[in-house]
Every structure is written in C-alpha cells, then in structure tokens.
XYZ file of C-alpha atoms in Angstrom:
734
model
C -22.142 34.359 43.080
C -22.392 36.360 39.913
C -20.211 35.159 37.071
C -17.806 37.841 35.808
C -18.166 39.318 32.345
C -15.614 38.561 29.661
C -13.315 41.545 29.341
C -13.728 42.025 25.601
C -16.489 43.157 23.307
C -18.303 40.636 21.208
C -17.199 40.691 17.582
C -20.858 41.111 16.733
C -20.728 44.499 18.454
C -20.358 47.116 15.683
C -17.923 49.011 17.821
C -15.559 46.070 18.049
C -12.289 46.736 16.273
C -11.334 44.771 13.180
C -8.237 43.472 14.875
C -10.379 41.670 17.450
C -11.496 39.271 14.729
C -8.168 37.499 14.382
C -4.634 37.017 15.546
C -2.969 35.692 12.421
C 0.700 36.703 12.307
C 1.590 39.362 9.800
C 3.697 38.167 6.887
C 7.302 39.303 7.199
C 8.029 38.278 3.617
C 5.898 37.527 0.595
C 4.061 34.259 0.122
C 5.243 32.572 -3.085
C 3.417 30.062 -5.261
C 1.168 27.257 -3.982
C -1.866 28.521 -5.927
C -3.178 25.016 -6.564
C -2.642 23.935 -2.972
C -4.431 27.000 -1.620
C -7.359 26.422 -3.958
C -7.607 22.792 -2.845
C -7.478 23.783 0.810
C -10.229 26.333 0.286
C -12.487 23.725 -1.279
C -11.751 21.272 1.527
C -12.661 23.845 4.176
C -15.967 24.370 2.395
C -16.646 20.619 2.589
C -15.420 19.760 6.075
C -15.329 21.347 9.520
C -11.903 19.809 10.177
C -9.042 19.979 7.680
C -5.490 18.990 8.582
C -2.463 19.997 6.529
C 0.157 17.279 6.999
C 3.749 17.075 5.816
C 7.382 16.828 6.770
C 9.097 19.519 8.827
C 9.950 22.616 6.798
C 7.622 21.839 3.878
C 5.516 24.941 4.554
C 2.497 23.653 6.466
C 2.256 26.686 8.745
C 2.618 29.229 5.940
C 0.000 27.499 3.813
C -2.420 27.215 6.724
C -2.031 30.853 7.736
C -2.246 32.029 4.127
C -5.493 30.229 3.347
C -6.875 31.341 6.716
C -6.094 34.960 5.857
C -7.658 34.603 2.419
C -10.840 33.149 3.899
C -11.034 35.389 6.969
C -13.984 37.417 5.708
C -16.113 34.270 5.472
C -16.119 33.931 9.262
C -18.075 36.668 10.988
C -16.339 35.874 14.280
C -12.914 35.865 12.704
C -9.893 33.563 12.531
C -7.800 32.631 15.535
C -4.490 30.779 15.514
C -2.897 28.815 18.335
C 0.746 27.695 18.208
C 1.339 24.599 20.346
C 4.998 23.787 19.719
C 6.089 25.396 22.966
C 3.433 23.549 25.009
C 4.670 20.247 26.418
C 2.150 19.556 29.182
C -1.218 18.344 27.822
C -2.934 20.038 30.733
C -1.849 23.407 29.366
C -3.490 22.788 25.999
C -6.847 24.374 26.881
C -5.115 27.364 28.420
C -3.189 27.905 25.209
C -6.436 27.994 23.265
C -7.955 30.418 25.751
C -4.976 32.725 25.318
C -5.208 32.499 21.523
C -8.892 33.377 21.659
C -8.139 36.398 23.813
C -10.235 35.196 26.724
C -9.732 36.071 30.362
C -11.523 34.171 33.094
C -10.426 34.257 36.710
C -13.115 31.932 37.934
C -12.516 28.412 39.123
C -14.351 26.934 36.173
C -12.453 24.362 34.163
C -10.820 26.056 31.167
C -12.663 23.726 28.820
C -15.958 25.088 30.068
C -14.779 28.565 29.225
C -13.797 27.462 25.747
C -17.074 25.711 25.070
C -19.144 28.613 26.338
C -17.249 31.097 24.188
C -17.318 29.049 20.988
C -20.821 27.611 21.280
C -22.577 30.101 19.018
C -19.709 31.615 17.105
C -18.789 31.208 13.435
C -15.039 31.057 13.728
C -12.048 29.398 12.079
C -9.552 28.020 14.580
C -6.045 27.361 13.223
C -4.032 24.886 15.308
C -0.332 24.601 14.500
C 2.376 22.269 15.829
C 0.186 19.823 17.744
C 2.072 16.575 16.984
C 3.550 16.023 20.408
C 0.111 16.542 21.981
C -1.861 14.689 19.330
C -4.006 12.555 21.629
C -5.006 15.383 23.961
C -5.479 17.756 21.025
C -7.665 15.287 19.124
C -9.876 14.734 22.161
C -10.297 18.483 22.706
C -10.999 19.266 19.054
C -13.592 16.482 18.925
C -15.537 18.032 21.790
C -15.194 21.571 20.479
C -16.562 20.574 17.077
C -19.387 18.639 18.698
C -20.433 21.470 21.048
C -19.772 24.395 18.672
C -21.614 23.600 15.409
C -20.421 26.726 13.565
C -16.762 26.208 14.420
C -14.262 25.054 11.802
C -10.739 23.877 12.548
C -7.702 24.040 10.279
C -4.798 22.085 11.759
C -1.194 21.879 10.566
C 1.166 19.130 11.665
C 3.094 16.026 10.770
C 0.124 13.682 11.149
C -3.661 13.893 11.083
C -5.840 14.011 14.176
C -7.754 10.961 12.911
C -11.194 12.217 13.846
C -14.464 11.445 12.088
C -15.099 13.859 9.245
C -11.482 15.021 9.057
C -9.986 15.733 5.643
C -6.209 15.378 5.511
C -4.250 17.411 2.968
C -0.700 16.065 2.397
C 1.420 19.074 1.486
C 4.080 18.101 -1.042
C 7.339 19.966 -1.664
C 7.113 22.899 -4.042
C 7.143 22.438 -7.787
C 10.362 23.338 -9.598
C 8.849 26.596 -10.827
C 7.553 27.677 -7.415
C 10.771 26.608 -5.691
C 12.859 28.736 -8.041
C 10.594 31.748 -7.506
C 10.810 31.347 -3.737
C 14.593 31.010 -3.804
C 14.931 34.036 -6.074
C 12.732 36.209 -3.860
C 14.527 35.225 -0.671
C 17.909 35.579 -2.357
C 17.021 39.110 -3.460
C 16.278 39.948 0.169
C 19.925 39.353 1.099
C 21.443 40.312 -2.261
C 19.211 42.918 -3.902
C 20.976 42.499 -7.219
C 20.009 38.812 -7.464
C 17.732 37.967 -10.394
C 16.925 34.770 -12.234
C 18.743 34.986 -15.554
C 19.685 32.628 -18.355
C 23.142 32.377 -16.764
C 22.024 31.268 -13.313
C 18.710 29.547 -14.067
C 20.175 26.057 -14.548
C 22.234 26.081 -11.343
C 19.289 27.534 -9.408
C 17.004 24.801 -10.705
C 19.530 22.122 -9.691
C 19.914 23.682 -6.245
C 16.147 23.720 -5.726
C 15.873 20.105 -6.818
C 18.706 19.028 -4.538
C 16.852 20.679 -1.657
C 13.705 18.686 -2.524
C 11.667 21.853 -3.009
C 11.353 22.208 0.779
C 10.613 25.895 1.485
C 12.552 25.973 4.744
C 15.637 24.522 3.065
C 15.287 26.946 0.149
C 15.023 29.942 2.460
C 18.004 28.855 4.512
C 20.027 28.258 1.346
C 19.082 31.708 0.027
C 20.332 33.203 3.291
C 23.759 31.734 2.552
C 24.080 34.005 -0.474
C 25.312 36.694 1.888
C 28.685 34.962 1.778
C 28.501 32.397 -1.055
C 27.533 32.245 -4.688
C 24.700 30.014 -5.833
C 27.274 27.627 -7.303
C 29.124 27.423 -3.999
C 25.921 26.692 -2.088
C 25.179 23.884 -4.539
C 28.674 22.443 -4.137
C 28.381 22.431 -0.345
C 25.073 20.616 -0.117
C 26.818 17.372 0.830
C 26.808 18.736 4.373
C 23.456 20.439 4.155
C 22.679 20.269 7.869
C 25.802 22.223 8.762
C 25.439 24.638 5.868
C 21.784 25.517 6.152
C 21.836 27.308 9.479
C 19.692 30.403 9.491
C 20.381 33.386 11.739
C 16.836 34.786 11.631
C 15.590 35.661 15.119
C 12.007 35.990 13.913
C 11.646 32.334 12.965
C 10.325 29.799 15.482
C 13.088 28.068 17.419
C 12.483 24.767 15.669
C 13.014 26.458 12.282
C 16.330 28.076 13.121
C 18.151 25.328 11.285
C 17.191 22.553 8.958
C 18.638 20.110 11.453
C 16.335 21.467 14.131
C 13.302 21.328 11.850
C 13.880 17.663 11.025
C 15.070 16.925 14.558
C 11.780 18.256 15.887
C 10.034 15.424 14.008
C 12.634 12.917 15.186
C 12.168 13.750 18.858
C 8.455 13.126 18.581
C 8.900 9.595 17.191
C 8.673 6.491 19.339
C 11.983 4.596 19.816
C 11.115 1.915 17.270
C 10.130 4.608 14.766
C 13.475 6.342 15.232
C 15.221 3.010 14.669
C 13.315 2.334 11.459
C 13.908 5.919 10.302
C 17.650 5.406 10.702
C 17.605 2.053 8.907
C 15.460 3.346 6.048
C 18.268 5.769 5.256
C 20.129 2.957 3.458
C 17.554 3.164 0.657
C 17.911 5.490 -2.287
C 14.781 6.717 -4.009
C 11.678 4.590 -3.640
C 11.351 1.319 -1.737
C 8.625 -1.224 -1.031
C 7.368 -2.971 2.069
C 8.998 -6.334 1.329
C 12.433 -4.734 1.058
C 11.895 -2.841 4.318
C 10.827 -5.998 6.146
C 13.942 -7.874 5.023
C 16.549 -5.144 5.314
C 15.396 -3.224 8.364
C 14.087 -5.954 10.659
C 16.075 -7.462 13.507
C 15.966 -8.339 17.169
C 14.950 -4.802 18.160
C 12.478 -4.523 15.276
C 10.797 -7.849 14.395
C 9.713 -8.232 10.782
C 6.076 -8.648 11.797
C 6.104 -5.215 13.471
C 7.683 -3.336 10.569
C 4.384 -2.532 8.855
C 2.944 -0.926 11.982
C 6.080 1.105 12.618
C 6.278 2.171 8.969
C 2.624 3.200 9.141
C 3.523 5.419 12.080
C 6.257 7.121 10.058
C 3.806 7.556 7.196
C 1.280 9.147 9.524
C 3.952 11.542 10.760
C 5.055 12.446 7.210
C 8.587 11.153 7.753
C 7.893 8.685 4.943
C 5.602 9.444 2.007
C 3.630 6.981 -0.064
C 3.837 7.057 -3.859
C 1.782 4.985 -6.292
C 3.866 4.002 -9.303
C 3.677 1.588 -12.258
C 5.554 -0.845 -10.006
C 2.835 -0.642 -7.319
C 2.718 1.019 -3.920
C 6.080 2.502 -3.017
C 7.497 4.654 -0.242
C 10.113 7.366 -0.173
C 11.953 9.667 2.200
C 12.988 13.134 1.148
C 16.746 13.488 0.930
C 16.917 15.834 3.884
C 14.976 13.405 6.055
C 16.990 10.436 4.839
C 20.322 12.120 5.550
C 19.216 12.962 9.059
C 18.406 9.284 9.572
C 21.762 8.299 8.089
C 23.569 10.287 10.768
C 21.660 8.418 13.463
C 22.431 5.103 11.786
C 26.122 5.980 11.785
C 25.884 6.814 15.472
C 24.539 3.325 16.159
C 27.515 1.738 14.371
C 25.155 -0.333 12.225
C 25.674 1.289 8.845
C 27.908 -1.371 7.275
C 25.624 -4.226 8.265
C 22.539 -2.467 6.914
C 24.302 -1.586 3.660
C 25.215 -5.246 3.129
C 21.669 -6.359 3.806
C 20.454 -3.736 1.346
C 22.984 -4.920 -1.249
C 22.041 -8.570 -0.771
C 18.351 -7.857 -1.193
C 18.888 -6.060 -4.485
C 21.251 -8.723 -5.766
C 18.424 -11.174 -5.232
C 15.909 -8.833 -6.820
C 18.053 -8.392 -9.942
C 18.485 -12.166 -10.239
C 14.743 -12.730 -10.017
C 14.028 -9.940 -12.518
C 16.466 -11.390 -15.056
C 14.698 -14.744 -14.864
C 11.266 -13.140 -15.007
C 12.186 -10.985 -17.992
C 11.480 -14.025 -20.179
C 7.839 -14.279 -19.134
C 4.450 -12.585 -19.451
C 5.584 -10.296 -16.606
C 8.169 -8.562 -18.764
C 6.444 -5.176 -18.598
C 6.135 -5.432 -14.813
C 9.824 -6.327 -14.570
C 10.722 -3.285 -16.665
C 8.666 -1.025 -14.398
C 10.155 -2.614 -11.284
C 13.803 -2.226 -12.255
C 13.181 1.334 -13.411
C 11.746 2.221 -10.018
C 14.541 0.368 -8.193
C 17.383 1.847 -10.223
C 18.595 4.202 -7.459
C 18.796 1.251 -5.071
C 20.514 -0.945 -7.649
C 23.109 1.762 -8.148
C 23.647 1.966 -4.414
C 24.070 -1.818 -4.256
C 26.816 -1.699 -6.887
C 28.527 1.149 -5.078
C 28.417 -0.798 -1.834
C 30.088 -3.840 -3.394
C 32.809 -1.715 -4.946
C 33.544 0.019 -1.651
C 33.863 -3.145 0.429
C 37.229 -4.888 -0.042
C 36.958 -8.277 -1.693
C 33.372 -7.848 -2.905
C 33.864 -6.210 -6.318
C 32.815 -9.468 -7.980
C 29.313 -8.872 -6.634
C 29.202 -5.506 -8.382
C 30.263 -7.249 -11.594
C 27.549 -9.832 -11.119
C 24.923 -7.149 -10.617
C 26.045 -5.035 -13.590
C 25.992 -8.097 -15.846
C 22.690 -9.395 -14.540
C 21.061 -6.076 -15.387
C 21.740 -6.500 -19.127
C 17.984 -6.396 -19.770
C 17.787 -2.963 -18.119
C 20.703 -1.532 -20.086
C 19.684 -3.113 -23.399
C 15.958 -3.754 -23.180
C 14.890 -0.567 -21.407
C 16.989 1.980 -23.268
C 19.782 2.618 -20.733
C 22.825 1.836 -22.820
C 24.848 4.813 -21.688
C 24.428 4.118 -18.000
C 25.032 0.426 -18.578
C 28.293 1.218 -20.316
C 29.325 3.368 -17.375
C 28.652 0.714 -14.749
C 30.077 -2.184 -16.739
C 33.292 -0.319 -17.450
C 33.510 0.820 -13.838
C 33.046 -2.592 -12.220
C 35.476 -4.240 -14.635
C 38.233 -1.838 -13.603
C 38.494 -3.824 -10.383
C 40.921 -6.740 -10.498
C 38.984 -9.943 -9.870
C 39.343 -13.583 -10.972
C 37.801 -14.547 -14.284
C 34.797 -16.204 -12.710
C 31.290 -16.278 -14.155
C 30.499 -12.802 -12.812
C 33.423 -11.110 -14.557
C 32.881 -13.033 -17.782
C 29.212 -12.082 -17.872
C 30.045 -8.422 -17.304
C 32.500 -8.656 -20.218
C 30.057 -10.034 -22.771
C 27.358 -7.599 -21.664
C 29.889 -4.757 -22.044
C 30.695 -6.032 -25.526
C 27.026 -6.138 -26.401
C 26.436 -2.582 -25.188
C 29.509 -1.379 -27.114
C 28.117 -2.951 -30.296
C 24.835 -1.150 -29.818
C 26.604 2.138 -29.180
C 28.568 1.920 -32.406
C 31.936 1.224 -30.788
C 33.291 -1.828 -32.632
C 36.782 -1.427 -31.168
C 35.448 -1.460 -27.610
C 33.189 -4.379 -28.456
C 36.038 -6.446 -29.896
C 38.232 -5.842 -26.830
C 35.567 -6.947 -24.378
C 34.252 -9.881 -26.407
C 37.658 -11.256 -27.340
C 38.777 -11.078 -23.706
C 35.591 -12.842 -22.641
C 36.012 -15.538 -25.297
C 39.652 -16.195 -24.475
C 39.095 -16.365 -20.723
C 35.923 -18.436 -21.088
C 37.912 -20.933 -23.179
C 40.595 -21.021 -20.501
C 38.050 -21.409 -17.670
C 35.940 -23.914 -19.640
C 32.870 -21.698 -19.119
C 30.588 -22.875 -21.932
C 27.847 -20.360 -21.114
C 30.071 -17.292 -21.258
C 31.665 -18.638 -24.447
C 28.259 -19.013 -26.135
C 27.313 -15.440 -25.296
C 30.668 -14.067 -26.445
C 30.328 -15.838 -29.808
C 26.768 -14.573 -30.123
C 27.762 -10.951 -29.581
C 30.640 -11.264 -32.027
C 27.996 -12.334 -34.523
C 26.066 -9.138 -33.704
C 29.165 -7.091 -34.398
C 29.642 -8.748 -37.776
C 25.977 -8.114 -38.583
C 26.096 -4.360 -38.061
C 29.447 -4.003 -39.818
C 27.981 -5.570 -42.979
C 29.921 -8.866 -42.835
C 26.810 -10.995 -43.365
C 28.646 -14.195 -44.160
C 30.629 -14.096 -40.933
C 27.565 -12.956 -38.995
C 25.660 -16.000 -40.196
C 28.565 -18.278 -39.296
C 28.970 -16.906 -35.766
C 25.250 -16.781 -35.010
C 24.797 -20.369 -36.191
C 27.691 -21.344 -33.914
C 26.190 -19.510 -30.938
C 22.761 -21.061 -31.452
C 24.335 -24.521 -31.516
C 26.051 -23.770 -28.213
C 22.783 -22.493 -26.707
C 21.033 -25.706 -27.743
C 23.753 -27.808 -26.148
C 23.352 -25.831 -22.926
C 19.559 -26.029 -22.986
C 19.472 -22.234 -22.942
C 16.233 -20.499 -23.911
C 15.627 -16.855 -23.061
C 15.302 -13.463 -24.703
C 18.981 -13.427 -25.704
C 18.631 -16.766 -27.491
C 15.571 -15.499 -29.347
C 17.501 -12.395 -30.355
C 20.251 -14.615 -31.772
C 17.642 -16.262 -33.991
C 16.282 -12.879 -35.085
C 19.787 -11.633 -35.879
C 20.421 -14.762 -37.898
C 17.208 -14.022 -39.795
C 18.460 -10.504 -40.478
C 21.771 -11.837 -41.775
C 20.183 -14.256 -44.228
C 17.413 -11.807 -45.141
C 19.955 -9.137 -46.051
C 21.589 -11.734 -48.278
C 18.317 -12.157 -50.153
C 16.740 -15.213 -48.486
C 13.507 -13.521 -47.423
C 11.613 -16.800 -47.087
C 14.240 -18.215 -44.716
C 14.322 -15.018 -42.654
C 10.536 -14.914 -42.384
C 10.346 -18.573 -41.399
C 12.820 -18.066 -38.542
C 10.977 -15.017 -37.250
C 7.595 -16.735 -37.434
C 9.045 -19.486 -35.225
C 10.425 -16.856 -32.855
C 7.052 -15.159 -32.780
C 5.375 -18.402 -31.733
C 7.900 -18.942 -28.930
C 7.383 -15.353 -27.765
C 3.633 -15.814 -27.661
C 3.998 -19.100 -25.771
C 6.188 -17.443 -23.106
C 4.607 -13.976 -23.066
C 7.846 -12.402 -24.360
C 7.260 -9.013 -25.995
C 10.594 -7.239 -26.244
C 12.338 -9.753 -28.559
C 9.074 -10.162 -30.431
C 9.210 -6.521 -31.511
C 12.406 -7.265 -33.453
C 10.908 -10.379 -35.025
C 8.013 -8.205 -36.195
C 10.497 -5.735 -37.683
C 12.108 -8.500 -39.782
C 8.699 -9.835 -40.854
C 7.692 -6.313 -41.894
C 10.914 -5.956 -43.894
C 10.132 -9.214 -45.712
C 6.497 -8.221 -46.310
C 7.527 -4.901 -47.828
C 10.084 -6.582 -50.082
C 7.320 -8.899 -51.268
C 5.122 -5.963 -52.250
C 2.772 -6.011 -49.222
C 3.128 -2.556 -47.639
C -0.228 -2.828 -45.851
C 0.985 -5.964 -44.027
C 4.326 -4.311 -43.314
C 2.523 -1.325 -41.759
C 0.462 -3.600 -39.519
C 3.557 -5.442 -38.283
C 5.548 -2.254 -37.785
C 2.729 -0.663 -35.818
C 2.869 -3.511 -33.323
C 6.673 -3.462 -33.248
C 6.777 0.288 -32.655
C 4.151 0.101 -29.912
C 6.140 -2.538 -28.028
C 9.492 -0.807 -28.426
C 8.117 2.526 -27.285
C 6.476 0.939 -24.242
C 9.873 -0.425 -23.168
C 11.607 2.915 -23.858
C 13.697 0.980 -26.398
C 14.842 3.809 -28.636
C 16.756 1.588 -31.028
C 13.859 -0.761 -31.692
C 11.566 2.237 -32.035
C 13.748 4.172 -34.456
C 14.372 1.120 -36.644
C 10.613 0.594 -36.930
C 10.138 4.301 -37.608
C 12.709 4.257 -40.438
C 11.036 1.290 -42.118
C 7.597 2.788 -41.578
C 8.760 5.904 -43.436
C 9.567 3.728 -46.451
C 6.181 2.018 -46.200
C 4.569 5.473 -46.194
C 6.517 6.509 -49.283
C 5.591 3.312 -51.104
C 1.940 3.953 -50.263
C 2.247 7.310 -52.019
C 2.490 9.851 -49.170
C 5.955 11.257 -49.779
C 5.395 14.313 -47.563
C 4.563 12.200 -44.514
C 7.466 9.860 -45.276
C 9.839 12.838 -45.135
C 8.376 13.890 -41.771
C 8.908 10.395 -40.339
C 12.482 10.359 -41.603
C 13.067 13.724 -39.931
C 11.654 12.336 -36.679
C 14.030 9.382 -36.929
C 16.933 11.773 -37.542
C 16.186 13.441 -34.211
C 16.170 10.124 -32.323
C 19.350 8.579 -33.712
C 21.818 10.806 -31.806
C 20.303 9.455 -28.585
C 20.887 5.897 -29.802
C 24.211 5.809 -31.582
C 25.581 5.834 -35.117
C 22.568 6.273 -37.434
C 21.584 2.928 -38.924
C 24.861 1.576 -37.553
C 26.671 3.074 -40.548
C 25.488 -0.065 -42.349
C 24.640 -0.194 -46.047
C 22.204 -3.027 -45.391
C 20.305 -1.342 -42.566
C 20.539 1.962 -44.456
C 19.046 0.698 -47.731
C 15.375 1.244 -46.735
C 16.165 4.821 -45.770
C 18.045 5.462 -48.979
C 15.119 4.066 -50.990
C 12.622 6.170 -49.027
C 14.624 9.333 -49.647
C 14.843 8.515 -53.342
C 11.056 8.083 -53.652
C 10.230 11.140 -51.531
C 12.668 13.490 -53.259
C 11.460 12.362 -56.666
C 7.848 13.048 -55.689
C 8.334 16.271 -53.698
C 11.472 17.909 -54.949
C 14.432 18.878 -52.774
C 12.868 21.906 -51.052
C 9.640 20.285 -49.809
C 11.522 17.118 -48.867
C 13.976 19.065 -46.709
C 11.070 20.990 -45.214
C 9.443 17.693 -44.249
C 12.653 16.568 -42.570
C 12.721 19.779 -40.538
C 9.099 19.297 -39.493
C 9.829 15.780 -38.310
C 12.945 16.959 -36.526
C 10.781 19.100 -34.261
C 8.872 16.070 -32.936
C 9.989 14.503 -29.688
C 9.994 10.672 -29.581
C 6.538 10.461 -27.992
C 5.024 12.758 -30.592
C 6.851 10.973 -33.410
C 5.572 7.564 -32.337
C 2.032 8.880 -31.909
C 2.119 10.409 -35.377
C 3.567 7.284 -36.965
C 0.947 5.063 -35.364
C -1.876 7.420 -36.345
C -0.863 7.542 -40.013
C -2.310 5.108 -42.547
C -2.643 4.429 -46.246
C -6.266 5.531 -46.615
C -7.017 7.835 -49.572
C -3.374 8.233 -50.507
C -2.428 8.623 -54.165
C 0.206 6.469 -55.707
C 0.798 2.787 -56.285
C 0.381 1.005 -52.940
C 1.420 -2.345 -54.289
C 4.746 -1.260 -55.720
C 7.687 -2.844 -53.878
C 10.588 -0.597 -52.961
C 13.169 -2.673 -54.756
C 15.438 -5.417 -53.452
C 18.209 -4.924 -50.947
C 21.680 -4.848 -52.443
C 23.581 -8.079 -52.739
C 26.429 -8.511 -50.249
C 29.445 -6.523 -51.278
C 27.731 -4.633 -54.091
C 27.023 -1.441 -52.175
C 29.902 -1.560 -49.793
C 32.693 -4.041 -49.235
C 31.929 -6.050 -46.081
C 34.309 -6.267 -43.174
C 37.147 -8.665 -43.845
C 37.420 -10.108 -40.390
C 35.821 -10.132 -36.993
C 38.063 -7.295 -35.863
C 37.486 -4.960 -38.772
C 34.695 -3.076 -40.416
C 32.666 -0.018 -39.748
C 29.613 -0.254 -37.656
C 27.222 1.381 -35.387
C 24.974 0.243 -32.659
C 23.155 -2.893 -33.564
C 20.604 -3.792 -31.008
C 20.449 -7.520 -31.155
C-alpha cells in the first residue's frame, strides 16, 4: 500500500513559510545579561553535536537554551525545533512528543521512531530538548539513535543533569553575576512598577536582595513581582520565608515555575529516596562542605557511609549540589534556596536536632585538629581550610549556644579558633564571638578560661586596653583559683603583650619572662610560645639591647624553620629587620622585611603587613627615595583603620614612622610629602604590598648606609604606663 505523504512542505521548498523553520516560543519579556554564557554555548555547539545545559531549577536553563537557539537559527537551513518534556510522564510518549514538536503527522502504523528517523535523516536541524530529567534514560537512548542516524542533526538539551552520551558537552549554568542579576531585577521590577529605576538610593539594597536570592533568575523575577505590594526593603526583610513569599501569579509561566517552591520541588520529586534523604541532611551545612564531613554527618542506618559518595554524585549530576574547587581542595555547596527546601524536609523527618549535633561535633573536632596543625608546615593549608569552613564553624557555635547546657562547647570552639581570629586577620569577628559565648553563665573550666585569654589577646590587638585588662585579670584570678597552670601562663603572657604596646617595657619584659618560664614548665611549644619570645625580643630591643633582641629572634627563626612555622616567623623577621636597620644595614633590613611582608599578606594578617610596611617606608627613606617612602606611609595610613589604633599609640612602635616622616619632609618639603601620602592612600592593601615588594634601592640617590638614629630610651619620649592596668595602647599583635 502506498505510504501517505507528509502534510507539510519541505523547508527546502522556496514557497515554505519562514515560520515552518522553527517553533521557538516568542519572548514575553526581554532577555537580560548572560553574554559570556551565550558565547560559550555558541562555541560548544560549533564543536559538538550534543550540548546539554545543566543547572538547578530556576537558574535559567530554558531561557539560555532558547536564546542561543534563536541567535543561531539562521545557521540551520532546516530550522530549530523545541520540545518541552516536563508534562510527559510516560516514556512511551517521548517519541510522539518529538513528532508533535517537529510538526509531523503520520497516521500509518509505523513506529513513531521510524517516522522521526526518516524525517531527520537528511536534514540540518537544531533540536532543543527541555525538561527531560524524569525521562533521562529513555531520552538518552532516543537521542543517541537520532544523532547516529541523522548526521546533520544537532541537539541542545536543558535539564538538571547531562544525558551522559559519547561526544556530549555539558555546560553547567551558574547563577547570574551581581551585575546581571541587578539588571534583571530592575527590568522585571519596572514591568510591575514603571517608575522603578536603579538609583544610588536603592542600589545597595537591590544588590543585597539579588545576592540573598543567589542570583537565580526565577527567584529574582518572583521577587520583582512582589513589588506590586512591597518595597524592595520589605522584600529583603521577608526573605527568611522565601518559599512563601516568592509565589508568582503569572499564568504564562510553566506550572513548575509558578512558585520557587514548585521549581525546587520539581527537582526534589525526581530524586531517588536516598538522594532526597541526603539532600535533607546536607541542609545542616552552611556554605561549602567536603566529602569527609558529609560521610560522617549525613550517614546512618538508612544511608551507609560507604554509599554516600554515590548518592552525592547523583545530586551533583542533577545540579542539586554544585562542585567548587577552592584553595582548600574540592568542595561542594548547595544554593541557599535549595538548602532551605531540604531543611524543611529535614524538619519534617524530626531529625534536625540530631543532625545539627553531629554537624557541631564534626567541626569541634576539625577546629581542634587545625589548632594543633597550625604549628606545622601545613599552616597555609590550615588557614585556607578554616577560611572555607568559617560558615560551618559559625553554625557550630550557634548550635551550642542554642542547646541548653552546651554553651561551654561554644566557648571551647571560639577559644580554639584563636589562630583564625589572630593569625588570619579576623579580629573583629573573633571579638564578636568571644564576647557572645562568654555572656553565657558556665563554670570556670578550661573552655571558659581559654575563651577569656583569647578575648584579652584580641582586645589588646584592637587597641582596647580596658577590655583586655578585664578579660585577662578575670582569667588570671580564676585560673589561680582553679589551679589551671596552662590558662594562667597564657593570661600572664597576654598581660605582657598589653604592657608592651602601652610602652611599659620594663613590666612587659618581666611578664613575658614569667610566661616563658611557665610555658617551659608545662612543656608548651607552639606559635603562641614563639610569639612570647618575639615580644620579649621587642621589649628588650626597644630598650636598646639590639644584640639580645636579634639573638632571640634568630633562635625563633630556627625553631620556625624546623617546624615549618611561617606566621610567627614573619614577626621574628620584622624584629631582625628593625635591628639590621638600627645597625646601618638597610639593604639587609629590606630583604628581611620583604619576606615578612610576603608571609603576612599571604595570611591576610593586616597587622603584620602594616608593621612591615611602616618599617619598609623608613628603609626606603634611608636609601634616599623620600618620595616613595611617603607613598608607602600613605598606604600604611589607609590600612591602619582596618587594624586598630595606628602603631598602637606607642612611642616605641611609632619612632620609625616619625623618623621616616622627618627624613622625607626634609628632602621633599611639606607639599610633595603630603602629595605622596595621598598617592599611597589611594592604594588598596594588595596594590600597596605589590608596590612595596617591587621597590628597591637600585640607582637611588642619597646615603644608603646612614642609620636612621636610635630608638628613644624608655621614658624619654613618653612616660611609660605605671602599672599593668594603666597606659595608653593600641592593638599589638603578639
């Protein structure tokens, strides 16, 4: 029997209408941003016959796929066709859906696949497949055969996971950049409130709103729709219940995009039971997390630890979890909207409290290990690790504070993280957490005492001598009462720091000697102990004993090299540079300061960096380049407000700066010197450090061997503090 003709004209027929070449949906609103992503997708389609855009629900996969398809439509002489599969639940209907999308009609008894293959065999066509996740196996098998039998066919798919076929290129679509997200929000907001414009008044709150919504286009559009009744500020304030708030009334959107809950829920329904369970349990994490933490925290009878990797891989494939490579290694993350959806499911299971405790316990152990490993060649890795884990460490402290009777664990964690607060430039946050955890009434055990001396240390560095004295005296008194020799040694040590930065060098030397004796009796050796030695060297060096100070710091340097310690070493190098400069060796001082500054900057240690920068400015002036010295001083001026009281308000620490200013002003005159300060003040810390490290003494005029003059004798420039509870001071570092 004769086979019937297809009831449409071939696109190659000149009389065929242009509309027969494609069925892409018309845009109801403008496409915003994504220029880089579209360019990348275009290049990928040139390289491969199968490209899959993958990403979480609502991130804009469909819009990006349809946009690039529209832009490239003229490259395909047989057009672009799009098939939407979200409404298809029976795999046997898959081929029929493609036939409908292609505009084919065939009433014969032939299998629909035969019809598809016959139609596509010789055509140059781009087929866009959207929403295939729930039919992934059947869809992959069909696409494989279509590509094999139709050599001029190209397929652009959009879904939560790739098809995993040979030759496929997967394109993970990330949330929008801040700039694109703000433009999208502004355009959609103007659609409901025509007067809406991005202005200086609303730009900051709009940026925060876009960031809180993770740059997810669906969330941004739904939030913009709320401006019919709310202000931008009110939308931002109500994001705590984002699933209830972000409900869109648009009838033109697909059903699964009517609400953010539905968009994320669509992904959830397509997960296997064990994937849903892991999704819920992963919601206890904040920010990034690693595989080891997931295996410990999220495993259990229903989810054995040995199966976690496979289940996590499934969530990665479905874009519920995203992988991120960081300085701390391979990490994973869930977008906030996805995580909060999982948190609701975890609450429904009644397992939230247990999972939060397991999360807290893991990060208590991690902090303990990191503190021990800080004094090792892995110091840089520890710094990177705790930086990446900070959101989880915060959550662990919050958990302990919220559970009755467990505040002491929050105190332990806040104290254990001293190296993060002090060594990695997070003094302000450390002060917040230490003060917060100590508000809770707990016994004076080792956890509370440690939090007290760490609080005192941070207060010293922030230039708050009154706060430091309160915390350290309380720690010392209670450690005496509890016979806690370790806490007592640290309290005495930090009191010595306070005396050092308030110019009471005699008392500083006395207290630091006392603390070092206590450390020796305890067998204590770590970065804090080395800092006590360096501070002792500073105290005696400021009193004029440069040989003694240098000898101590050379010993410290050897210990640091033996143990791979770098952070404390940077301060030993600072003291050695100070001594070298006083001895008339600016070239040696520059070499030492360059190493010190490099280390401090790598650890984000602003105090160590700015101290080195101040002394390097004096070295530069001594070498004869007064203009550059003024620039470096201006750069230091910009950094100090982020650290604390400039040069601790100390005459001793301030003497190199005063000498540098004297030399530079004498050489340049007031106007050029002030101009140099302004130039330096425009440099951010990264630029300042780069400039300081790039500068050198070559071809400079002047007298490079001339020493800057001795430091003042104790009490000559300013009367030192009379007691441990008096004196002016600013933030010492160690």
